mmCIF file of C-alpha atoms in Angstrom:
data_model
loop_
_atom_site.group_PDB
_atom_site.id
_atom_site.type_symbol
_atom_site.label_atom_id
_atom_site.label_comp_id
_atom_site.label_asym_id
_atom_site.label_seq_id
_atom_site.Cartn_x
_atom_site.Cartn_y
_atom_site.Cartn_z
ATOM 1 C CA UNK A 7 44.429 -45.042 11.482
ATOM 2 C CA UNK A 8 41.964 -42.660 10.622
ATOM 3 C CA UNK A 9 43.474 -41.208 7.741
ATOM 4 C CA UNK A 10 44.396 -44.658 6.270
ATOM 5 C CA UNK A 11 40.802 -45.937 6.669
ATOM 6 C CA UNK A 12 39.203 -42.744 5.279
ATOM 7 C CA UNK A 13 42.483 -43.386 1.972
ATOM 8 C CA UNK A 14 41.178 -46.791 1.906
ATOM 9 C CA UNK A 15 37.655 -45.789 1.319
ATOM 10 C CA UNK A 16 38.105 -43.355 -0.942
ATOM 11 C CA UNK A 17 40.266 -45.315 -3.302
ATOM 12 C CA UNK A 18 37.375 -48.346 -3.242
ATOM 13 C CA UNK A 19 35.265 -46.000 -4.170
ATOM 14 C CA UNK A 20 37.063 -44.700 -7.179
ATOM 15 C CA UNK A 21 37.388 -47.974 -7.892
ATOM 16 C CA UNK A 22 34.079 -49.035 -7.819
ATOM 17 C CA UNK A 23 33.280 -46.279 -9.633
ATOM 18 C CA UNK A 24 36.139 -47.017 -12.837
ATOM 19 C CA UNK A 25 33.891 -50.512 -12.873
ATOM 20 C CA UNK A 26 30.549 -48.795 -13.102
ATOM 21 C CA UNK A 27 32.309 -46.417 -15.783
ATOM 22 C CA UNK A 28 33.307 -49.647 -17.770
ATOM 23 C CA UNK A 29 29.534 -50.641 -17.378
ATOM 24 C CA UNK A 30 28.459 -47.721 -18.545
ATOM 25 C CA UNK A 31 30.766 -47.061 -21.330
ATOM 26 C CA UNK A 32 30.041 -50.704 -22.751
ATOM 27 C CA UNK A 33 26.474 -50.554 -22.353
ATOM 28 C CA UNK A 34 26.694 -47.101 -24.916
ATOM 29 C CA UNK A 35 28.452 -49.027 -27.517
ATOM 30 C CA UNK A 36 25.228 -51.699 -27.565
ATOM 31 C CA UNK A 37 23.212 -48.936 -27.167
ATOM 32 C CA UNK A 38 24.934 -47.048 -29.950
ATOM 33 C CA UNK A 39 24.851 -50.080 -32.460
ATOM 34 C CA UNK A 40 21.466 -50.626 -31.838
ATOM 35 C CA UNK A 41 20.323 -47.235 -32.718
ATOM 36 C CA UNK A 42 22.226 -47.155 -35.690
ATOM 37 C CA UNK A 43 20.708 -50.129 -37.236
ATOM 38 C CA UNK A 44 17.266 -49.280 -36.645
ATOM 39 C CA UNK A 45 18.265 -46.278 -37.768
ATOM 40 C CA UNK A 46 19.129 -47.965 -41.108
ATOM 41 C CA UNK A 47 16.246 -50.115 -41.764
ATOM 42 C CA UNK A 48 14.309 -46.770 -40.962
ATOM 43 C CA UNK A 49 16.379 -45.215 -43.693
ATOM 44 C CA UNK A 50 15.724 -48.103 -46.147
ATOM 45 C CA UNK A 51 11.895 -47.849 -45.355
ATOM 46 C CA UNK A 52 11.852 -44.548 -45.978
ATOM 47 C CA UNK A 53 12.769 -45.070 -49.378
ATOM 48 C CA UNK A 54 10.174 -47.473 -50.318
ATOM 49 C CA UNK A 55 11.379 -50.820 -48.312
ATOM 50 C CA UNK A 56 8.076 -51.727 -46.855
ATOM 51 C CA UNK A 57 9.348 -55.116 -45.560
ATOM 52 C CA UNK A 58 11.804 -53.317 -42.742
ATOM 53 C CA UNK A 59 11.122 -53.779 -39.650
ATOM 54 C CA UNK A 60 12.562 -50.825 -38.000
ATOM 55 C CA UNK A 61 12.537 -51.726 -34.353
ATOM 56 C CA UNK A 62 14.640 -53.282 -32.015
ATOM 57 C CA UNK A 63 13.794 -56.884 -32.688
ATOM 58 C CA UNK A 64 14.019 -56.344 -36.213
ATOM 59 C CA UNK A 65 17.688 -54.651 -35.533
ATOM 60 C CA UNK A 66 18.382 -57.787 -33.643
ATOM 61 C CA UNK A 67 17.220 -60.118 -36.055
ATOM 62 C CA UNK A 68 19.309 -58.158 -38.644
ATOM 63 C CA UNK A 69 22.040 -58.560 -36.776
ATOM 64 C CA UNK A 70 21.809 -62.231 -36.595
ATOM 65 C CA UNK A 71 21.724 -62.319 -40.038
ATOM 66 C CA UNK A 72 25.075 -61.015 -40.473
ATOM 67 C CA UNK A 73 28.208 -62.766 -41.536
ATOM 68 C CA UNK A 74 29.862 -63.722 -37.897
ATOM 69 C CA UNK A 75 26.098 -62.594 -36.881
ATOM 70 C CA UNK A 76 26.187 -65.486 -33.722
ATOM 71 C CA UNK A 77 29.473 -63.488 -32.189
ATOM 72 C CA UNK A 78 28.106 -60.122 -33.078
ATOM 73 C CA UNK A 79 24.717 -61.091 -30.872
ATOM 74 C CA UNK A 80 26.279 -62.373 -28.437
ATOM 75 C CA UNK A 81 28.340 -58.757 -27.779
ATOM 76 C CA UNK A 82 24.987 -56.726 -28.330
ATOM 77 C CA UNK A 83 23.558 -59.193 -25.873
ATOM 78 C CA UNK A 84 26.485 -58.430 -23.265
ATOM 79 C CA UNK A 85 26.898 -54.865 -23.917
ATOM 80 C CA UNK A 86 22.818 -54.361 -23.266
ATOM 81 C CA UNK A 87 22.976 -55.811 -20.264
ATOM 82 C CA UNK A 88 25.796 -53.762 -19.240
ATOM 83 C CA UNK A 89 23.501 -51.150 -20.190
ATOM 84 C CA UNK A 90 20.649 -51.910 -18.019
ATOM 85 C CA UNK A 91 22.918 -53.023 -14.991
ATOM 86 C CA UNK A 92 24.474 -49.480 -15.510
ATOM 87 C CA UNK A 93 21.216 -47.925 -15.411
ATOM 88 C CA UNK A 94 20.073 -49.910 -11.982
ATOM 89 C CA UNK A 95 23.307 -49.473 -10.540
ATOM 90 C CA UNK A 96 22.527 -45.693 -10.882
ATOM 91 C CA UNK A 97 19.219 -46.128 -9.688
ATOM 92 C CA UNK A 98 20.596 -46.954 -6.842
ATOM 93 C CA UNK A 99 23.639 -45.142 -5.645
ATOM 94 C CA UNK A 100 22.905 -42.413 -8.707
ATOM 95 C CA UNK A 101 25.429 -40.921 -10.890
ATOM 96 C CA UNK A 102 28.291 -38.461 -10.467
ATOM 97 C CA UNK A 103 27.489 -36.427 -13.912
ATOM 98 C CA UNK A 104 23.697 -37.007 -14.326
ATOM 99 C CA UNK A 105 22.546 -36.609 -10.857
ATOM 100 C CA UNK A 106 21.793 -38.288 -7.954
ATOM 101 C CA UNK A 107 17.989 -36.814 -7.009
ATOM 102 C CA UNK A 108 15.351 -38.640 -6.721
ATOM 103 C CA UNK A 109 13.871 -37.560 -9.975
ATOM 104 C CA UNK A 110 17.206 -38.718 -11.566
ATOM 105 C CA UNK A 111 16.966 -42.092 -10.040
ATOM 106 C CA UNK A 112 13.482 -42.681 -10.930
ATOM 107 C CA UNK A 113 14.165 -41.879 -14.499
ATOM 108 C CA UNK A 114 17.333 -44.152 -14.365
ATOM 109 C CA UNK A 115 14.963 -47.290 -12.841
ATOM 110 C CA UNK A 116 13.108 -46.839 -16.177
ATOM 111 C CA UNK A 117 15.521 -47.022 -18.600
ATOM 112 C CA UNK A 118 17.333 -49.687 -16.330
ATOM 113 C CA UNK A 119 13.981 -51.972 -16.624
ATOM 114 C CA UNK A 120 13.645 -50.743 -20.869
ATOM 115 C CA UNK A 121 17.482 -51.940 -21.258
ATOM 116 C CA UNK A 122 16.985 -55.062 -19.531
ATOM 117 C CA UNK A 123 13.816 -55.473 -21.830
ATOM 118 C CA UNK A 124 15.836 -55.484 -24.568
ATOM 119 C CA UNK A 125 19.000 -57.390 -23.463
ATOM 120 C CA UNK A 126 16.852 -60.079 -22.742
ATOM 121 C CA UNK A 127 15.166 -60.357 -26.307
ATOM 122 C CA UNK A 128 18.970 -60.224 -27.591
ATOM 123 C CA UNK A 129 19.116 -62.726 -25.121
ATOM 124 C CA UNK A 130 16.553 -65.135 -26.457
ATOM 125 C CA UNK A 131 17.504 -64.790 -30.558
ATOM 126 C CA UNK A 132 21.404 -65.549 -29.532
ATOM 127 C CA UNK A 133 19.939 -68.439 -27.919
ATOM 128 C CA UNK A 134 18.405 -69.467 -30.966
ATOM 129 C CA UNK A 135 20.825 -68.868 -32.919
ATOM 130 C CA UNK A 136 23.273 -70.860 -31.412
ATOM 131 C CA UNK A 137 20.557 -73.586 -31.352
ATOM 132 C CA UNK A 138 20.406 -73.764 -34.994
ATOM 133 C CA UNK A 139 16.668 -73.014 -34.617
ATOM 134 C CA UNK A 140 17.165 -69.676 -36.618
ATOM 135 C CA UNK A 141 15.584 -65.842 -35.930
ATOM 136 C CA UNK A 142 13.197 -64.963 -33.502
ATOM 137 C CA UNK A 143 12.951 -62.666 -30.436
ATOM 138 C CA UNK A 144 10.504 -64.350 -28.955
ATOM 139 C CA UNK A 145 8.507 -61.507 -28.326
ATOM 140 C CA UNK A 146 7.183 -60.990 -32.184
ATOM 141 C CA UNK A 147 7.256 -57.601 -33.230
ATOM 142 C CA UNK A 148 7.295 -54.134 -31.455
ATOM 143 C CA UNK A 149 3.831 -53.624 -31.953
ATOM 144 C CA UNK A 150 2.500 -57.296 -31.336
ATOM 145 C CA UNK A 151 4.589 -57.019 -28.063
ATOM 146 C CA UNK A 152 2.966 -53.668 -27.036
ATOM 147 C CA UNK A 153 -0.428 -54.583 -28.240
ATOM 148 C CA UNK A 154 -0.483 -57.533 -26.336
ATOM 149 C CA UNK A 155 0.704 -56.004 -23.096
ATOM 150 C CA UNK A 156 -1.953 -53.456 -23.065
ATOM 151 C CA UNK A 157 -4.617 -56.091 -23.742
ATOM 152 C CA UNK A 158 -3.504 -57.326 -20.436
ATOM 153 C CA UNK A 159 -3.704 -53.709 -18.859
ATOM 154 C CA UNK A 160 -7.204 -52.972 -20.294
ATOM 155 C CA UNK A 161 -8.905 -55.950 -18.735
ATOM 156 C CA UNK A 162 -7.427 -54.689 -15.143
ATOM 157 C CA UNK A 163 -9.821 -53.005 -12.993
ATOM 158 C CA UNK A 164 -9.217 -49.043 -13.902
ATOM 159 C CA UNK A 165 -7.051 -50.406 -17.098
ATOM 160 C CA UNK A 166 -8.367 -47.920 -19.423
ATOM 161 C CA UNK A 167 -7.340 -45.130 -16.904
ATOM 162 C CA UNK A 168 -3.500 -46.821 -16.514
ATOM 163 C CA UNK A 169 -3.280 -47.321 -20.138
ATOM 164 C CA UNK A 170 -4.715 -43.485 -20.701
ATOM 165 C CA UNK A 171 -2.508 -41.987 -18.140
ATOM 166 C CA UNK A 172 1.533 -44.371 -19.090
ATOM 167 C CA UNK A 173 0.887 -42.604 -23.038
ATOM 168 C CA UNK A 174 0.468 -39.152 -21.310
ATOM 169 C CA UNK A 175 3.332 -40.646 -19.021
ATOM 170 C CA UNK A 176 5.373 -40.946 -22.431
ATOM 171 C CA UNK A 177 3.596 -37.928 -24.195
ATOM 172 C CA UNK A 178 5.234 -35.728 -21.289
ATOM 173 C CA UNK A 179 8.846 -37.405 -21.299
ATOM 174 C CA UNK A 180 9.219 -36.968 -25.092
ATOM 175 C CA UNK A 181 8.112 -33.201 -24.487
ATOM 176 C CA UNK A 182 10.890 -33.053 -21.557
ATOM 177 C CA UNK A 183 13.236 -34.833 -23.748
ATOM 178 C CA UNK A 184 12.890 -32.645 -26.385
ATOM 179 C CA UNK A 185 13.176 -29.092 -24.206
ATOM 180 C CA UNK A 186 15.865 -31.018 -22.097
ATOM 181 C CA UNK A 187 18.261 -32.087 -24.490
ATOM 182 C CA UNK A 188 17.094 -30.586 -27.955
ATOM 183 C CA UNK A 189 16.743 -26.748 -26.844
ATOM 184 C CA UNK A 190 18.920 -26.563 -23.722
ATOM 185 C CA UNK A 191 21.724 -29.059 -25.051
ATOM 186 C CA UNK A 192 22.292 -30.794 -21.560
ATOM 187 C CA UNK A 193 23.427 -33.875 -23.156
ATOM 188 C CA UNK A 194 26.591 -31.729 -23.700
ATOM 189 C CA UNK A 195 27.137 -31.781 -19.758
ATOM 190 C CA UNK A 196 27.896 -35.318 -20.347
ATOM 191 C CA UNK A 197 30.607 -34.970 -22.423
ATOM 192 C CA UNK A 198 34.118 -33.788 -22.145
ATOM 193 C CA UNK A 199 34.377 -32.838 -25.948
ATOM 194 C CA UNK A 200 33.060 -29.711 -27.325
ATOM 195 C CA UNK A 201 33.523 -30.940 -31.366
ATOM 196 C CA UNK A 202 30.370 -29.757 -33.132
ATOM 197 C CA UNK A 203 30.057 -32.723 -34.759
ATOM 198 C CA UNK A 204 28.921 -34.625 -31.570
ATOM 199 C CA UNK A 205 25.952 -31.419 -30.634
ATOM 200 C CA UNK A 206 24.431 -32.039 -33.878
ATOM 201 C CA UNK A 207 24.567 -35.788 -33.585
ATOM 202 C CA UNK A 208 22.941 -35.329 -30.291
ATOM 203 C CA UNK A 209 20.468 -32.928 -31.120
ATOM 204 C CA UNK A 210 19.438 -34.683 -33.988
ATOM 205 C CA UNK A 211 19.085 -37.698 -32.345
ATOM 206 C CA UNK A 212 17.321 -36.907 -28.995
ATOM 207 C CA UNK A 213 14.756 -34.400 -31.678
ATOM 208 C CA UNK A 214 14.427 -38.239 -33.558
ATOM 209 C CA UNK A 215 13.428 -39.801 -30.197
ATOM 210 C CA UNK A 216 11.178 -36.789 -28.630
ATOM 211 C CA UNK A 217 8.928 -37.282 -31.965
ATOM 212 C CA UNK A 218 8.720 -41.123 -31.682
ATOM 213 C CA UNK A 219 8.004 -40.960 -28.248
ATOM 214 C CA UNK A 220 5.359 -38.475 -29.293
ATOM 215 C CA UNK A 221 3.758 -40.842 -31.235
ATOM 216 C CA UNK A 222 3.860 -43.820 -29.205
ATOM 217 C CA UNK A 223 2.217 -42.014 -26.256
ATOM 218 C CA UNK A 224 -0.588 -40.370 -28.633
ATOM 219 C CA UNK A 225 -1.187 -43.886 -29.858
ATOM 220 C CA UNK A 226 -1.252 -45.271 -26.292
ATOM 221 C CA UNK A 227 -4.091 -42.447 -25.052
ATOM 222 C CA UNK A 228 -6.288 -43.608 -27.746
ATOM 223 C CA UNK A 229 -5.733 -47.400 -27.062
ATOM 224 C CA UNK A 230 -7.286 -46.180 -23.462
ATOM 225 C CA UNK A 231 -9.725 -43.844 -24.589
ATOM 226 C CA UNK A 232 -11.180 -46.238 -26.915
ATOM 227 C CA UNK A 233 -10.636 -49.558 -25.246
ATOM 228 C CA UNK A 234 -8.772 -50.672 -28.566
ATOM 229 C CA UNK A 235 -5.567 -52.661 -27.807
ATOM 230 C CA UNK A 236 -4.708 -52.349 -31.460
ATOM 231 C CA UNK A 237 -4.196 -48.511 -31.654
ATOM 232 C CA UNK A 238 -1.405 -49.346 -29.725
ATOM 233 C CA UNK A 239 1.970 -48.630 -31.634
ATOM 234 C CA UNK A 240 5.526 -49.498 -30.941
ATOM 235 C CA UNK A 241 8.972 -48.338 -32.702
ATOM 236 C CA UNK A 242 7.874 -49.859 -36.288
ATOM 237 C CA UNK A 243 4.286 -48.812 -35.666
ATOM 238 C CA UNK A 244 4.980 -45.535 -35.091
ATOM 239 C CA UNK A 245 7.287 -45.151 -37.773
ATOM 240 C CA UNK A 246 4.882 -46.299 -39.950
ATOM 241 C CA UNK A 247 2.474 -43.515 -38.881
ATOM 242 C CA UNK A 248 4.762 -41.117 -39.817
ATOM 243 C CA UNK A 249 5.406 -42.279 -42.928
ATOM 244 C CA UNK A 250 1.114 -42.026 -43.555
ATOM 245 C CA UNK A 251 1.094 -38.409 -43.022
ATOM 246 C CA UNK A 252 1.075 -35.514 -45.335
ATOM 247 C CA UNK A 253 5.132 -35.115 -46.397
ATOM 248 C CA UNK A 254 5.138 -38.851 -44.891
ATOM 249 C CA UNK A 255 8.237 -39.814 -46.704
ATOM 250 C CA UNK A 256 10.105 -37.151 -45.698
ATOM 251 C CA UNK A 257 9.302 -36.628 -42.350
ATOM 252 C CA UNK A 258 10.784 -40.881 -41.742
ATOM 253 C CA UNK A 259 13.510 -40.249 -43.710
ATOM 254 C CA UNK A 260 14.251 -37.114 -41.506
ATOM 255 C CA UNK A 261 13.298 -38.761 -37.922
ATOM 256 C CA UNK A 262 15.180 -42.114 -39.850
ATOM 257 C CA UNK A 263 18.511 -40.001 -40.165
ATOM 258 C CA UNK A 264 18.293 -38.731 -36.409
ATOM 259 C CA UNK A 265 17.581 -42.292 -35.025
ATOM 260 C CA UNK A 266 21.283 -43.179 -37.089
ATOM 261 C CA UNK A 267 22.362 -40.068 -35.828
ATOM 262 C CA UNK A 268 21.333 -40.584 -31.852
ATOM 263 C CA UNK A 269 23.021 -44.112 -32.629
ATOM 264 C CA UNK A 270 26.427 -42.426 -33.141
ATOM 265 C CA UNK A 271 26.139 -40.199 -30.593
ATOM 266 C CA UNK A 272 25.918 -42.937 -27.977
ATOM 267 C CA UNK A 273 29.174 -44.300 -29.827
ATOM 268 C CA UNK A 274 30.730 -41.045 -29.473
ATOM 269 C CA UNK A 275 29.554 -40.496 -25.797
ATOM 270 C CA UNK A 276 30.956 -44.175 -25.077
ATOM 271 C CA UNK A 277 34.380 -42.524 -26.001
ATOM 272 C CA UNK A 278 34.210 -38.674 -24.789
ATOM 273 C CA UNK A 279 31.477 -39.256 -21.549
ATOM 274 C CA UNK A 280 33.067 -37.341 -18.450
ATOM 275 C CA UNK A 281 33.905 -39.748 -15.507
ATOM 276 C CA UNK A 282 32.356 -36.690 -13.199
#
């Protein structure tokens, strides 16, 4: 009785664990799309396309705009919340190939709450759509959105100090990021393919991330320092700021290629990711 109770459990929890897989695997292929539209409209305002908003509402809103665009959201809007229910669920019970310490879970609780962020504003333009009352997140833009929300956190008592320390927060991750999965490759644990295609597709794109996470944290310090919600920056923002510096031009095009690049890595991890 034993035995059959202890086969029992163990096949429910292979089972459970195919689902989660599903989740997971789903949740990559928004994930991947995503990226590789902002990736685009990065690309195009690289090359002198100022009206581009390179962010995730503006990938969203491009979407929309699509032929079939209404049936297209409405898959981006399921497979990101696959995404961040994948991300919670590992929060929770964590994950057989990424880790299951508490560090791990933590960092899985983030991107859980991120993904949800962003299923939800896919969320609100299918809506819309299907509504006949046309585009819109219903957040605004990246920037607006991030502006706004540390507005809030600056008039809490000690705001400047929260503000100040979440960009370090950020500053640090894209730092890790970069040493974590640019220099030491551990992205490639993930997989169960060794093609070279898929390391440079994943170097380039977590290097891509690492420096827009850069800049969004820098941006966020000074918001605190100064007290000025405005220095705030989000996606758009900070690709923007990039584009402003000396070799602007090419440094977006070049962080615009690795955020279509991270894009079809997470299309290519949907397919190769190891079960454990």
């Amino acid at each position: 009785m034993t035995n059959a109770h202890q086969t029992t459990a163990r096949a429910r929890s292979a089972a459970n664990g195919d689902w989660k897989e599903t989740m997971g695997r789903v949740g990559l292929v928004g994930r991947g799309v995503m990226y590789s539209v902002i990736g685009l409209l990065a690309i195009q305002l690289a090359l002198g396309d100022a009206g581009q908003d390179a962010s995730s509402s503006g990938a969203i809103e491009w979407i929309a705009g699509q032929p079939l665009g209404k049936f297209l959201l409405v898959a981006l809007t399921v497979s990101l919340f696959a995404l961040a229910g994948w991300r919670l669920l590992d929060a929770a019970v964590g994950d057989p190939v990424e880790g299951s310490e508490a560090t791990d879970r933590a960092e899985f609780a983030i991107k859980g709450v991120v993904y949800l962020g962003l299923a939800i504003g896919a969320l609100t333009t299918t809506v819309s759509n299907w509504n006949g009352s046309g585009g819109g997140s219903g957040g605004g833009s990246g920037d607006s959105g991030s502006q706004q929300a540390t507005a809030t956190v600056l008039e809490w008592p000690a705001g400047q100090w929260i503000v100040t320390a979440v960009g370090l927060g950020i500053i640090g991750y894209a730092i890790y990021m970069f040493k974590k999965h640019v220099m030491d490759e551990e992205f490639l644990q993930r997989l169960s393919t060794s093609e070279d295609w898929v390391e440079k597709l994943g170097r380039g794109g977590y290097a891509a991330r690492s420096a827009i996470f850069l800049v969004i944290g820098w941006f966020l310090v000074q918001a605190g320092l100064t007290h000025e919600p405005g220095e705030t920056k989000g996606l758009s923002g900070a690709l923007q700021e990039i584009s402003g510096q000396s070799w602007g031009q090419l440094l977006l095009l070049a962080v615009a290629v690795g955020l279509l690049a991270f894009g079809l890595f997470s299309l290519a991890e949907a397919k190769y990711r190891r079960d454990a």
